[in-house]
Coordinates of C-alpha atoms in Angstrom, one line a residue:
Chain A
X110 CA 14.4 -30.6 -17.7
X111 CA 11.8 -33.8 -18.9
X112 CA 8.9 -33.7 -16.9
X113 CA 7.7 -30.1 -16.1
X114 CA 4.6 -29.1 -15.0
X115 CA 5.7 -25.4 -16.0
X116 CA 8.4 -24.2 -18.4
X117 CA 9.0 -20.4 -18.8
X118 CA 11.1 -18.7 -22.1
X119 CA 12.1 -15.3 -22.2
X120 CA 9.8 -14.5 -19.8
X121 CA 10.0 -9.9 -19.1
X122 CA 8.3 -7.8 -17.1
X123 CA 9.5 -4.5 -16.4
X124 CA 8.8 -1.4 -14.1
X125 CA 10.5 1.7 -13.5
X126 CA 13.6 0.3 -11.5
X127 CA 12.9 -3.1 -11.8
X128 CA 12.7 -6.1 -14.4
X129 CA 11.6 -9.3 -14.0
X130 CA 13.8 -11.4 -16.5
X131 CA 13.9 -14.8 -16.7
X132 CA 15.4 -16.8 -19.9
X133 CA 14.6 -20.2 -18.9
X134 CA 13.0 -21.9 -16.2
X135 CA 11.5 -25.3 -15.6
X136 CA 9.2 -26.2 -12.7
X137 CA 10.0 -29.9 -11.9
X138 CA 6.6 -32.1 -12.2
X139 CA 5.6 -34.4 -9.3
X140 CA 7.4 -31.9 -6.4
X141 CA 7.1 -29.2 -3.9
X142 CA 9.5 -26.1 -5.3
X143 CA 10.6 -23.0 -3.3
X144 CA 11.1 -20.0 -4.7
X145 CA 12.9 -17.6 -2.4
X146 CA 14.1 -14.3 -2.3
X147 CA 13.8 -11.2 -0.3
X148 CA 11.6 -9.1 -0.3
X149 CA 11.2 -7.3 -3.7
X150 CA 12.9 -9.6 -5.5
X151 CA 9.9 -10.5 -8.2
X152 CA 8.1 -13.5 -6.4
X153 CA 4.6 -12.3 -6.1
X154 CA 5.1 -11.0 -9.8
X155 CA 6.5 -14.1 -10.9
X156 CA 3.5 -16.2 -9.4
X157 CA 0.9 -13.8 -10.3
X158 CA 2.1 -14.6 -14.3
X159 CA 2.2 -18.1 -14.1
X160 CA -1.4 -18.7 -11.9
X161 CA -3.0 -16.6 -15.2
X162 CA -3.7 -13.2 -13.0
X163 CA -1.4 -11.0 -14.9
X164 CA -1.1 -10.6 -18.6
X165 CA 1.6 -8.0 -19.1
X166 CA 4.2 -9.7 -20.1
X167 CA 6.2 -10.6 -22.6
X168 CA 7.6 -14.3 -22.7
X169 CA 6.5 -17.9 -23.6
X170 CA 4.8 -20.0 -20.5
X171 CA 4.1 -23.7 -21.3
X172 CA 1.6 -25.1 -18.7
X173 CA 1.4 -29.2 -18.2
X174 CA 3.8 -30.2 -21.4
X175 CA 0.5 -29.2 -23.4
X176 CA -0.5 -25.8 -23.1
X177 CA 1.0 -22.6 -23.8
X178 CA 0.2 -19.2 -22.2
X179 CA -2.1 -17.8 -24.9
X180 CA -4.4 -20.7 -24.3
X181 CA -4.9 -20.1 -20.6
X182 CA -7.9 -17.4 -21.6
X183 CA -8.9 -19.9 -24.0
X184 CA -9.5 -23.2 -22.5
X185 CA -10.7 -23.6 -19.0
X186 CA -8.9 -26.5 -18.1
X187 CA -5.9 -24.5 -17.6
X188 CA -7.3 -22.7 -15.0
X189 CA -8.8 -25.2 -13.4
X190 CA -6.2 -27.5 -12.9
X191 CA -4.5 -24.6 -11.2
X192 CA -5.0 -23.7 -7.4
X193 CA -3.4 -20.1 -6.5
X194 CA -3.5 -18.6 -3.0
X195 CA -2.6 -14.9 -2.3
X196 CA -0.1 -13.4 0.2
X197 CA -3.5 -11.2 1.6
X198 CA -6.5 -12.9 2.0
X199 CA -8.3 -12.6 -0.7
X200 CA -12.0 -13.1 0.2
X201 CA -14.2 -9.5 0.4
X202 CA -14.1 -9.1 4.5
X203 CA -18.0 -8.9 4.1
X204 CA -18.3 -12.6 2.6
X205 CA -19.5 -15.0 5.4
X206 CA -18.0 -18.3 4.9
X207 CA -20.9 -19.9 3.2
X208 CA -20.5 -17.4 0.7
X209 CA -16.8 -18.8 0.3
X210 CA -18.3 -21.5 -0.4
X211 CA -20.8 -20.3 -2.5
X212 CA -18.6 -18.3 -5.0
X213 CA -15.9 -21.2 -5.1
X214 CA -18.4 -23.2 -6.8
X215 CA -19.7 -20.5 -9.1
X216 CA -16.1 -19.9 -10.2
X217 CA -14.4 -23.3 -10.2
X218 CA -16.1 -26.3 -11.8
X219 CA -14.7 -28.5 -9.6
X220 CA -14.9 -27.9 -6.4
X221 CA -15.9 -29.7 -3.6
X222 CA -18.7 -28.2 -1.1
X223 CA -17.9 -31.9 1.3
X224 CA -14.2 -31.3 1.1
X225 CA -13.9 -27.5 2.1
X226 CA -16.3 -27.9 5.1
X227 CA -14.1 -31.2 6.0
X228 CA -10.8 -29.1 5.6
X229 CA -12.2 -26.4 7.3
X230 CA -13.2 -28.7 10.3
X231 CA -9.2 -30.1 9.9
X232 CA -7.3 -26.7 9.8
X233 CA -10.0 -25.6 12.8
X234 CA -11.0 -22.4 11.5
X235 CA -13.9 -22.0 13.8
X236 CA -11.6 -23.4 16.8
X237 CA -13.0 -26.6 19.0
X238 CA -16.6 -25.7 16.8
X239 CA -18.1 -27.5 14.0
X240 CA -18.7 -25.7 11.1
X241 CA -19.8 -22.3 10.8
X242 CA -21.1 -21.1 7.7
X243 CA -22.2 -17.9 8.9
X244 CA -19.2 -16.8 10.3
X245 CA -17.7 -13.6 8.4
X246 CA -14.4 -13.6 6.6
X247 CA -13.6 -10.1 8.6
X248 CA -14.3 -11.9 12.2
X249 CA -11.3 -14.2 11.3
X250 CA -8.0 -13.8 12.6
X251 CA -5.1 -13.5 9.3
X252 CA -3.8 -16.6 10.1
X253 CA -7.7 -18.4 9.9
X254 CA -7.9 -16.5 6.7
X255 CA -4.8 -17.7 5.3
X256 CA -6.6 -21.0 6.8
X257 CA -9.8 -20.9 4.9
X258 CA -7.8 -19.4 1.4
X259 CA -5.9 -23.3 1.9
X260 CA -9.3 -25.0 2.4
X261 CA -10.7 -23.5 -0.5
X262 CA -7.9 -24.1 -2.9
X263 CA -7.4 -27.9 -1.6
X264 CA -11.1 -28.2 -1.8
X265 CA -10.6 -28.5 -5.5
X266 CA -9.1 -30.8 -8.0
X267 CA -5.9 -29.7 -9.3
X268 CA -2.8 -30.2 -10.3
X269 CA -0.9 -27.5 -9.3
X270 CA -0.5 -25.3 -6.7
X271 CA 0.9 -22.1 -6.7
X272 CA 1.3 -20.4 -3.4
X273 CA 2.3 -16.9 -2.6
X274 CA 3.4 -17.1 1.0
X275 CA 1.6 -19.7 2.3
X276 CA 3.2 -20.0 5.5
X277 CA 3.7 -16.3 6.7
X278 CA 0.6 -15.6 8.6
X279 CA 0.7 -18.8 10.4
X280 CA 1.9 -19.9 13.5
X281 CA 4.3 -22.4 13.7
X282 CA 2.2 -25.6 14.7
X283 CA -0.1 -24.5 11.4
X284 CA 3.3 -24.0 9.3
X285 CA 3.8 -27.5 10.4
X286 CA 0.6 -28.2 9.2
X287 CA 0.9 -26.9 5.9
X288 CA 4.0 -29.0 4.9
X289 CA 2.0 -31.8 6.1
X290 CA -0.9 -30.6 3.6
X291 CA 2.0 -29.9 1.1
X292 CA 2.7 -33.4 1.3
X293 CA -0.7 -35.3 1.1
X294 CA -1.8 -32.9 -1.5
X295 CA 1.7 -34.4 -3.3
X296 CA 0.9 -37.8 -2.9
X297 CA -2.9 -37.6 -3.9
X298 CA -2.4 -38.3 -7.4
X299 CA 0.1 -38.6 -10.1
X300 CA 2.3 -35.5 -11.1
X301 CA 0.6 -33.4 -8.4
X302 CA 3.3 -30.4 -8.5
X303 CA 3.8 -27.0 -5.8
X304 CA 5.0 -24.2 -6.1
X305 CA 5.3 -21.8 -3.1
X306 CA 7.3 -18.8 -2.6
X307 CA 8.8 -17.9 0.9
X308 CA 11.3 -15.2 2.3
X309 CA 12.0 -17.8 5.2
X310 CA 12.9 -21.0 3.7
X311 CA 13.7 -22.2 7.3
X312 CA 9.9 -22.9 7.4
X313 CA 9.4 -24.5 4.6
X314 CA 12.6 -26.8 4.4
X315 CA 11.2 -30.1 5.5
X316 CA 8.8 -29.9 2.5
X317 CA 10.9 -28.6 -0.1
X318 CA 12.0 -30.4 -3.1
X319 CA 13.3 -28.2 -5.6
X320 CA 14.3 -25.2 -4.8
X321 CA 14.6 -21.4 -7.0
X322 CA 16.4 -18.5 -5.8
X323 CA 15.7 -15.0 -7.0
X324 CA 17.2 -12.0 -6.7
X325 CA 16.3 -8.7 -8.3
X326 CA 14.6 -10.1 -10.9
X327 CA 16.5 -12.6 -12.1
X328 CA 17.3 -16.7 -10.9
X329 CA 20.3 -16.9 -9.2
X330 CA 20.6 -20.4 -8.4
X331 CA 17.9 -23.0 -9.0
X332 CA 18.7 -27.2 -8.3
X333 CA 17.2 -29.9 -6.2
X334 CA 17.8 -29.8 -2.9
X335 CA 19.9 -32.6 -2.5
X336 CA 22.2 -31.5 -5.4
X337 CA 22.3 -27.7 -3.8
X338 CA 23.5 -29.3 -0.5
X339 CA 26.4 -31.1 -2.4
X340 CA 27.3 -28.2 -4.4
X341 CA 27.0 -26.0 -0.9
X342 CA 29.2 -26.9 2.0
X343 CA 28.8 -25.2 5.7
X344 CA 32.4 -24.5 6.9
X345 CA 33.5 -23.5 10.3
X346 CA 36.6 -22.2 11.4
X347 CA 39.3 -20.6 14.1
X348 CA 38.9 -16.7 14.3
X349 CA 42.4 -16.5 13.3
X350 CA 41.5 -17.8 10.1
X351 CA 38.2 -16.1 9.5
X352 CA 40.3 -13.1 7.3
X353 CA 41.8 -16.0 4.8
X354 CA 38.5 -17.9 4.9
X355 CA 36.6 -14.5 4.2
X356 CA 37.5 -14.5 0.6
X357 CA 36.5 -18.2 -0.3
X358 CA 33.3 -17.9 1.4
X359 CA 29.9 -17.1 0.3
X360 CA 28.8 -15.5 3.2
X361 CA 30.3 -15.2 7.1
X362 CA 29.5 -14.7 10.2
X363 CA 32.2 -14.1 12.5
X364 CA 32.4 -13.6 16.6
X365 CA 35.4 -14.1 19.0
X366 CA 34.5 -17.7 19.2
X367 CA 35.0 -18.0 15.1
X368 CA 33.4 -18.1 11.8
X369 CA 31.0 -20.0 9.8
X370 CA 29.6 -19.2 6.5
X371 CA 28.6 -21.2 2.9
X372 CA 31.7 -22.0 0.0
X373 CA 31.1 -24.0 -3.0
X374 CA 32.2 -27.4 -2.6
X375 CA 34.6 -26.8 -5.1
X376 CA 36.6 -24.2 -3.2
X377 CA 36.8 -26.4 -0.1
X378 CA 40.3 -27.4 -1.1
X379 CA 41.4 -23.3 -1.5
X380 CA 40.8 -23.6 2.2
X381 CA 43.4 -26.2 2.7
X382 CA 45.7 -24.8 5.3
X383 CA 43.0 -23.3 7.2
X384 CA 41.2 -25.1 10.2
X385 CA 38.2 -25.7 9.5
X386 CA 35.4 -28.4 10.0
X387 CA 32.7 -28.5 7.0
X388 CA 29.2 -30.2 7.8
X389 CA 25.7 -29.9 5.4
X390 CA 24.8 -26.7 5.3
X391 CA 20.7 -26.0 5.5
X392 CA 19.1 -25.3 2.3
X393 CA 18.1 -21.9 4.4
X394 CA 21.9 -20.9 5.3
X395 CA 22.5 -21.9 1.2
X396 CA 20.2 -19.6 0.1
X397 CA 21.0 -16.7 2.5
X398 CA 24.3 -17.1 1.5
X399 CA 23.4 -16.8 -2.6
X400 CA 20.9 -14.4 -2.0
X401 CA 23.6 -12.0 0.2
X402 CA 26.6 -12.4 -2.6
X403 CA 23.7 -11.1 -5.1
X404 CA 22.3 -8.8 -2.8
X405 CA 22.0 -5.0 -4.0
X406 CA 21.6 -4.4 0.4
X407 CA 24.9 -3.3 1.6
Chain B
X177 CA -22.6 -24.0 -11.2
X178 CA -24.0 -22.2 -14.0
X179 CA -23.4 -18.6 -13.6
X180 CA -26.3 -16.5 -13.8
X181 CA -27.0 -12.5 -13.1
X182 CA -28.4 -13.2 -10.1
X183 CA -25.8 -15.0 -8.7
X184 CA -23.0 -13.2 -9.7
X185 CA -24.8 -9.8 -8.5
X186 CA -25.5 -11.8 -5.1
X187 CA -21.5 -12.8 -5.0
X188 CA -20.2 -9.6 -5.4
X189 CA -22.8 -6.7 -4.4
X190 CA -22.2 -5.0 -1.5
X191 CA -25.3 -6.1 0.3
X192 CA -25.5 -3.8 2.7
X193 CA -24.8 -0.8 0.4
X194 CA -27.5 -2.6 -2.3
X195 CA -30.4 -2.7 0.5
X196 CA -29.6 0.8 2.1
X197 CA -29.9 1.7 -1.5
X198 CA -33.1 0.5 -2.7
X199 CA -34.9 1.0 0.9
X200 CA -33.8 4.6 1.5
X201 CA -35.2 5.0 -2.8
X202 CA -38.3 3.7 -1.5
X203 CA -38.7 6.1 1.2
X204 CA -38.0 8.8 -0.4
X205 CA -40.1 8.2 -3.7
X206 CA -43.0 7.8 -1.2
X207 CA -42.0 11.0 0.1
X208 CA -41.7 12.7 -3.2
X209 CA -45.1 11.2 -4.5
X210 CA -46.9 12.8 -1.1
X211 CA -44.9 15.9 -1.3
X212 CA -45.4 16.3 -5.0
X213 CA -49.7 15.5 -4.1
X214 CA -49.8 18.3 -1.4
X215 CA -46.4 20.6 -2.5
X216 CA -46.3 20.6 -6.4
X217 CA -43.9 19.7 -8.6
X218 CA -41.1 21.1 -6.8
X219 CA -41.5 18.1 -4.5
X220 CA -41.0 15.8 -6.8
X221 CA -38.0 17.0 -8.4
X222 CA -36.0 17.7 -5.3
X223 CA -37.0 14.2 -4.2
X224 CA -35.9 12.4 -7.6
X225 CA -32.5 14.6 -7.4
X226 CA -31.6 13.6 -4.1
X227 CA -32.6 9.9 -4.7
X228 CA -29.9 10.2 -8.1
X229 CA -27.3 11.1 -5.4
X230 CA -28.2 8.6 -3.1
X231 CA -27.9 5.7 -5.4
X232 CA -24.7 7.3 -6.6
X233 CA -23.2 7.8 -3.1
X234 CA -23.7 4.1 -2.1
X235 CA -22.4 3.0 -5.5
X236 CA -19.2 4.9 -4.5
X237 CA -18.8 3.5 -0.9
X238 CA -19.5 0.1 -2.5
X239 CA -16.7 0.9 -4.8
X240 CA -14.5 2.2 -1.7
X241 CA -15.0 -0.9 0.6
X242 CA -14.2 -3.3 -2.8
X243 CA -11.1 -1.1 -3.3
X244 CA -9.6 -1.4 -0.1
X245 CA -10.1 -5.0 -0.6
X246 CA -10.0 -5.3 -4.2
X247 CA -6.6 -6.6 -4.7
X248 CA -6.9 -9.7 -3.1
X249 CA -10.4 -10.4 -4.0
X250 CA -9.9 -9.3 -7.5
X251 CA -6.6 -11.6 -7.6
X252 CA -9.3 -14.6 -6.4
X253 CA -11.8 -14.1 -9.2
X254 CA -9.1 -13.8 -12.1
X255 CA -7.6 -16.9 -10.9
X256 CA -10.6 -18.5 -12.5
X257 CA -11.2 -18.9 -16.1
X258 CA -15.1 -18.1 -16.1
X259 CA -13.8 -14.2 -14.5
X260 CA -14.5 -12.2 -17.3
X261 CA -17.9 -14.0 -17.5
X262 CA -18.9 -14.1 -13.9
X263 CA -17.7 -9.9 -13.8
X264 CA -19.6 -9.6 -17.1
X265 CA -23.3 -10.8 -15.2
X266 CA -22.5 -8.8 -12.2
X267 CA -22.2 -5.7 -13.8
X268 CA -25.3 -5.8 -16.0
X269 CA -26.9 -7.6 -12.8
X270 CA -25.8 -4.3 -11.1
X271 CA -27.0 -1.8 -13.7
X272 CA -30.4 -3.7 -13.5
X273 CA -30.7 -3.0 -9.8
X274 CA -29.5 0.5 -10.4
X275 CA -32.3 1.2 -12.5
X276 CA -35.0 -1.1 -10.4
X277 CA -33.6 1.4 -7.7
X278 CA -34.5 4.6 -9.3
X279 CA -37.8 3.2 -10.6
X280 CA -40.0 3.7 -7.2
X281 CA -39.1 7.2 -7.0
X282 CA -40.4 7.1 -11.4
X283 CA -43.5 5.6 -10.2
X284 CA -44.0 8.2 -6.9
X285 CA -43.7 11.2 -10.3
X286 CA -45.7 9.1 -12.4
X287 CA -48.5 8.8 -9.9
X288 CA -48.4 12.8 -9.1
X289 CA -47.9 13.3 -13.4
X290 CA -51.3 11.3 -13.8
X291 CA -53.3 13.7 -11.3
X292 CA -51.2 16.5 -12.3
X293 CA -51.2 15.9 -15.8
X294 CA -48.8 14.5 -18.2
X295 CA -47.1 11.2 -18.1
X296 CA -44.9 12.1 -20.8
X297 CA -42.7 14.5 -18.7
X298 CA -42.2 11.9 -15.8
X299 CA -41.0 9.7 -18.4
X300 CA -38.5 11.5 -19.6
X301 CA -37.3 13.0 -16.4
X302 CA -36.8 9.4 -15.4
X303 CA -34.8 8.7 -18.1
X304 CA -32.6 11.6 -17.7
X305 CA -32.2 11.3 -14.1
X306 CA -31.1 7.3 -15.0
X307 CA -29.0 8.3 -17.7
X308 CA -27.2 11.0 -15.8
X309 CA -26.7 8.5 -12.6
X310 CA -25.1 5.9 -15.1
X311 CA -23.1 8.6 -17.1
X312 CA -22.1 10.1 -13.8
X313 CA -20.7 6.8 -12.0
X314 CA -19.2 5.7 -15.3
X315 CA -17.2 8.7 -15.6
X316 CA -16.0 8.3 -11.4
X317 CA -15.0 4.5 -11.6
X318 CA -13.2 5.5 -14.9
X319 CA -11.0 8.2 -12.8
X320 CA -11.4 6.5 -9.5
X321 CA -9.8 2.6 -9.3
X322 CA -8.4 3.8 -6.6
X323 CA -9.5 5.9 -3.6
X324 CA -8.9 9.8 -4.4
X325 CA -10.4 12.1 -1.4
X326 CA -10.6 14.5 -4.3
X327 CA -13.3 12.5 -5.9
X328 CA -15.6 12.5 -3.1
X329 CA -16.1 16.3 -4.1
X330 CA -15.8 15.7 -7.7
X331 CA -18.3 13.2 -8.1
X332 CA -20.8 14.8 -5.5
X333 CA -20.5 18.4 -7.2
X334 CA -21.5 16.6 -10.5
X335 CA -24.1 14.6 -8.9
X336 CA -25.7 17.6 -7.5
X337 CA -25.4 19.8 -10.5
X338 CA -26.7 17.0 -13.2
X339 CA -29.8 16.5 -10.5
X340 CA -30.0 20.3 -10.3
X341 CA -30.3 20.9 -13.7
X342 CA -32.4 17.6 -14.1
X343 CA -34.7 19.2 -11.6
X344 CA -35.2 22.4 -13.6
X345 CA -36.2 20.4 -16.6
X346 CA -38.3 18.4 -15.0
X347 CA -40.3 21.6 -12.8
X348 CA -40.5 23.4 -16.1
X349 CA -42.6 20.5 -17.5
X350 CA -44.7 20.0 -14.7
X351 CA -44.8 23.7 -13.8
X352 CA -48.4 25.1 -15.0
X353 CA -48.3 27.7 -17.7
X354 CA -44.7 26.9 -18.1
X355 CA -44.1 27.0 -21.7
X356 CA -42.4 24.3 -22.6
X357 CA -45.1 21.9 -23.6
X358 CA -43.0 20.4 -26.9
X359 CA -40.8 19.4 -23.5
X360 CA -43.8 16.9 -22.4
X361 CA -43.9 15.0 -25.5
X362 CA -43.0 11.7 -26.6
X363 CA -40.1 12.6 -29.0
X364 CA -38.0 13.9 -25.8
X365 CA -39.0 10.4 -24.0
X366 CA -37.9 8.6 -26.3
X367 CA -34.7 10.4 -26.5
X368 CA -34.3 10.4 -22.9
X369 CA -34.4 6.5 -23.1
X370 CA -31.6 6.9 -25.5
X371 CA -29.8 8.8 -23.1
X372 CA -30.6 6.2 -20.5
X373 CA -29.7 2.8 -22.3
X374 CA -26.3 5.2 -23.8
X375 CA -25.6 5.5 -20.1
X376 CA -26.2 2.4 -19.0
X377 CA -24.1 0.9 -21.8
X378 CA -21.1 3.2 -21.4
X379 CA -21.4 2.4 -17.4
X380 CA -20.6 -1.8 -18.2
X381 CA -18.3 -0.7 -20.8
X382 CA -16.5 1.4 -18.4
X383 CA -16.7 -1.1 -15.2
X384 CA -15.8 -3.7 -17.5
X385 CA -12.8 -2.4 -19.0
X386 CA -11.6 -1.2 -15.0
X387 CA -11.8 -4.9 -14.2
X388 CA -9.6 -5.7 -17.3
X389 CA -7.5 -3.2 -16.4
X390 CA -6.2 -5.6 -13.5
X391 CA -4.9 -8.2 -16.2
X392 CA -2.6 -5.6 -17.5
X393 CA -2.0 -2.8 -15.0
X394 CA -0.6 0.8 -16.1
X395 CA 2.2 0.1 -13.2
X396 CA 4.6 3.3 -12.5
X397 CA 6.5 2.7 -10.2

């Protein structure tokens, strides 16, 4: 792929009864990508190698068509063009939020003390208030955290963001509000490029661009979303037919009433014979339906 | 921002822990300089044993609380390229204050060494009573990155027994008649400043290589 803000090669990490392998990967540059899977699957792993937290692997990583993983402890311009949030909050409970603010610029050249007390004000971390610097990071809810962890990171300047589970600890106005974020952030400046991970994709659709599934591991399906919902057809049938249709499909649900469930586009015609109506399937139905045929849960 | 001690030790101290530290050192070198005035030397020594463990105690409950919360944080700071740098300052930042902690409980023996006699042996007992502290914590935090109930005891038994045997050291030189005057003189201060800045150094060394530890984790799973 031309135009990737991250490219990954042979990248392995192992653990007792798991391995993260990937051979190839490219993170397209200038979009918001997904990367879903269930739980366990090797997201947080994944993203913790790429933001430059972990160093045991083994594997090529090629950051912003320039740099290449043994330069990120090198030069700080990696680093900094990278903005990572955590699935936990990661601010000691006993910071106050000045001291957020305080340590952000102490470890991030270029960070913006206006900026994070502006988003801060926008995301209302210290509800109908104005700004509170002396308010503790422990006297916040986990959804404020995940809050002020967003403000921080979109108080700098960056070109990338990776994202662990942005949107889990929010309620679903802020979830809204994230994609919104997603999307100014996105449009701020030239080859601005995401990259979030999420277990519910349903949450994150409207925002998504590119999306990777994982499963144990390994990619099991990666394309833009557009393609994906080409190559990906939602089909719907009689409950007579749901036994026939049960081998074509991806995934099923069936009830008295019928079935539904995912097929390739491809095998729409080895339904032929079968009543059925087909519509777009959601990119979050698509990559249930991948994630369940790869699935080691029975 | 340019990253100085200071700041760094300000970011990532436990505050609370840090001035519960130095405050309860005061007190009790105050203590131990009027019990060593009107009680002897024993004074003294107990007072400068139990201010070791002190300073060791808190170090372990501010390594506790950053435990249960080091993940997240830790994942925060090595998301930056100046980590190593900023952890790098905090730690010698922190083995200053340890020292500046156990110094007013030195200068509480030094004051009852002067009218007592002998300056040489409150030098030297301070530099064993540092040494041991760093030696001591060094060797915890290299066994303890995570909590281990186990280690509460383990590191108090060996607190208590290095200030024990500190303590005897220290009484025989002050003790009058004692014997052990070659004890009292400089050659054994400047050693125990060896075994002081030894301490000290294997104490960053140690913290340092737990935070590196994070980049490349011994996972079992």
């Amino acid at each position: 792929m031309e135009n990737s803000v991250i490219k990954i090669k042979d990248l392995k990490k192992g653990y007792k009864n798991f391995e993260l392998s990937i051979p190839e990967l490219s993170i397209p540059k200038g979009f918001a990508t997904a990367l879903i899977g269930e739980n366990g699957a090797g997201k947080t792993t994944l993203l913790n190698i790429l933001s430059g937290i972990r160093l045991d692997y083994n594997g090529e990583i090629e950051y912003f068509e320039k740099y290449s993983s043994d330069e990120i402890e090198k030069k700080p311009e990696i680093k900094e063009r990278i903005g990572y949030t955590g699935t936990d909050n990661y601010y000691l409970p006993t910071w106050t939020v000045d001291q957020v603010k305080e340590i952000s610029k102490l470890l991030f050249e270029k960070f913006d003390e206006g900026a994070f007390v502006k988003y801060c004000n926008d995301l209302a971390i210290f509800g109908q208030g104005d700004f509170d610097g002396k308010k503790k990071v422990m006297e916040l809810s986990d959804g404020t955290r995940t809050k002020l962890m967003l403000a921080g990171v979109l108080s700098r300047e960056t070109d990338l963001l990776i994202m662990d589970e942005p949107a889990s600890p929010l309620d679903p106005l802020m979830r809204d509000k994230l994609c919104e974020m997603i999307r100014d952030y996105l449009n701020s400046g030239e080859g601005k490029s995401v990259f979030f991970s999420t277990h519910n994709i349903s949450d994150m659709e409207g925002v998504t661009d590119y999306a990777i599934i994982m499963e144990h591991g390994k990619i099991v399906e990666q394309g833009f979303v557009e393609d994906l919902k080409e190559k990906y057809i939602a089909v719907k049938g009689e409950p007579g037919d749901a036994e026939a249709a049960k081998k074509i499909l991806y995934s099923m649900t069936s009830s008295n009433y019928g079935f539904e469930g995912i097929c390739l586009a491809d095998d729409l015609d080895k339904l032929a014979g079968l009543d059925v109506v087909t519509e777009t399937a959601s990119l979050f139905k698509i990559s249930v339906a991948v994630m369940k045929k790869n699935s080691l849960v029975r | 921002m340019e990253l100085t001690g200071w700041k760094c030790f300000k970011a990532f101290a436990y505050r609370n822990y840090k001035i519960a530290s130095f405050v309860a050192a005061v007190i009790m070198a105050a203590m131990g300089a009027i019990g060593g005035f009107y009680f002897g030397s024993w004074a003294i020594v107990v007072v400068g044993a139990v201010i070791t463990m002190f300073v060791g105690f808190l170090d372990y409950c501010c390594i506790s609380e950053f435990n249960r919360s080091n993940r997240g944080c830790m994942n925060f700071v090595r998301s930056s390229f100046f980590a190593k740098s900023a952890v790098e300052k905090y730690i010698k930042a922190d083995i200053c204050f340890k020292t500046i902690t156990l110094a007013p409980g030195f200068v509480g023996c030094l004051a009852t060494s002067i009218v007592k006699g002998g300056v040489f042996p409150c030098l030297t007992g301070f530099g064993l009573f540092l040494g041991a502290l760093f030696f001591l914590i060094a060797f915890v935090r290299n066994k303890c990155l995570s909590i281990n109930v186990n280690m509460v005891v383990l590191e108090f038994g060996l607190m208590f027994a290095t200030a024990v045997l500190i303590g005897i050291m220290l009484l025989m030189q002050l003790a009058e008649g004692a014997g052990f005057g070659l004890m009292a003189g400089p050659g054994f201060t400047v050693l125990s400043a060896v075994f002081a800045i030894a301490g000290g150094k294997t104490l960053y060394r140690i913290c340092l290589k737990n935070f590196e530890a994070g980049y490349r984790p011994t996972e079992n799973l």
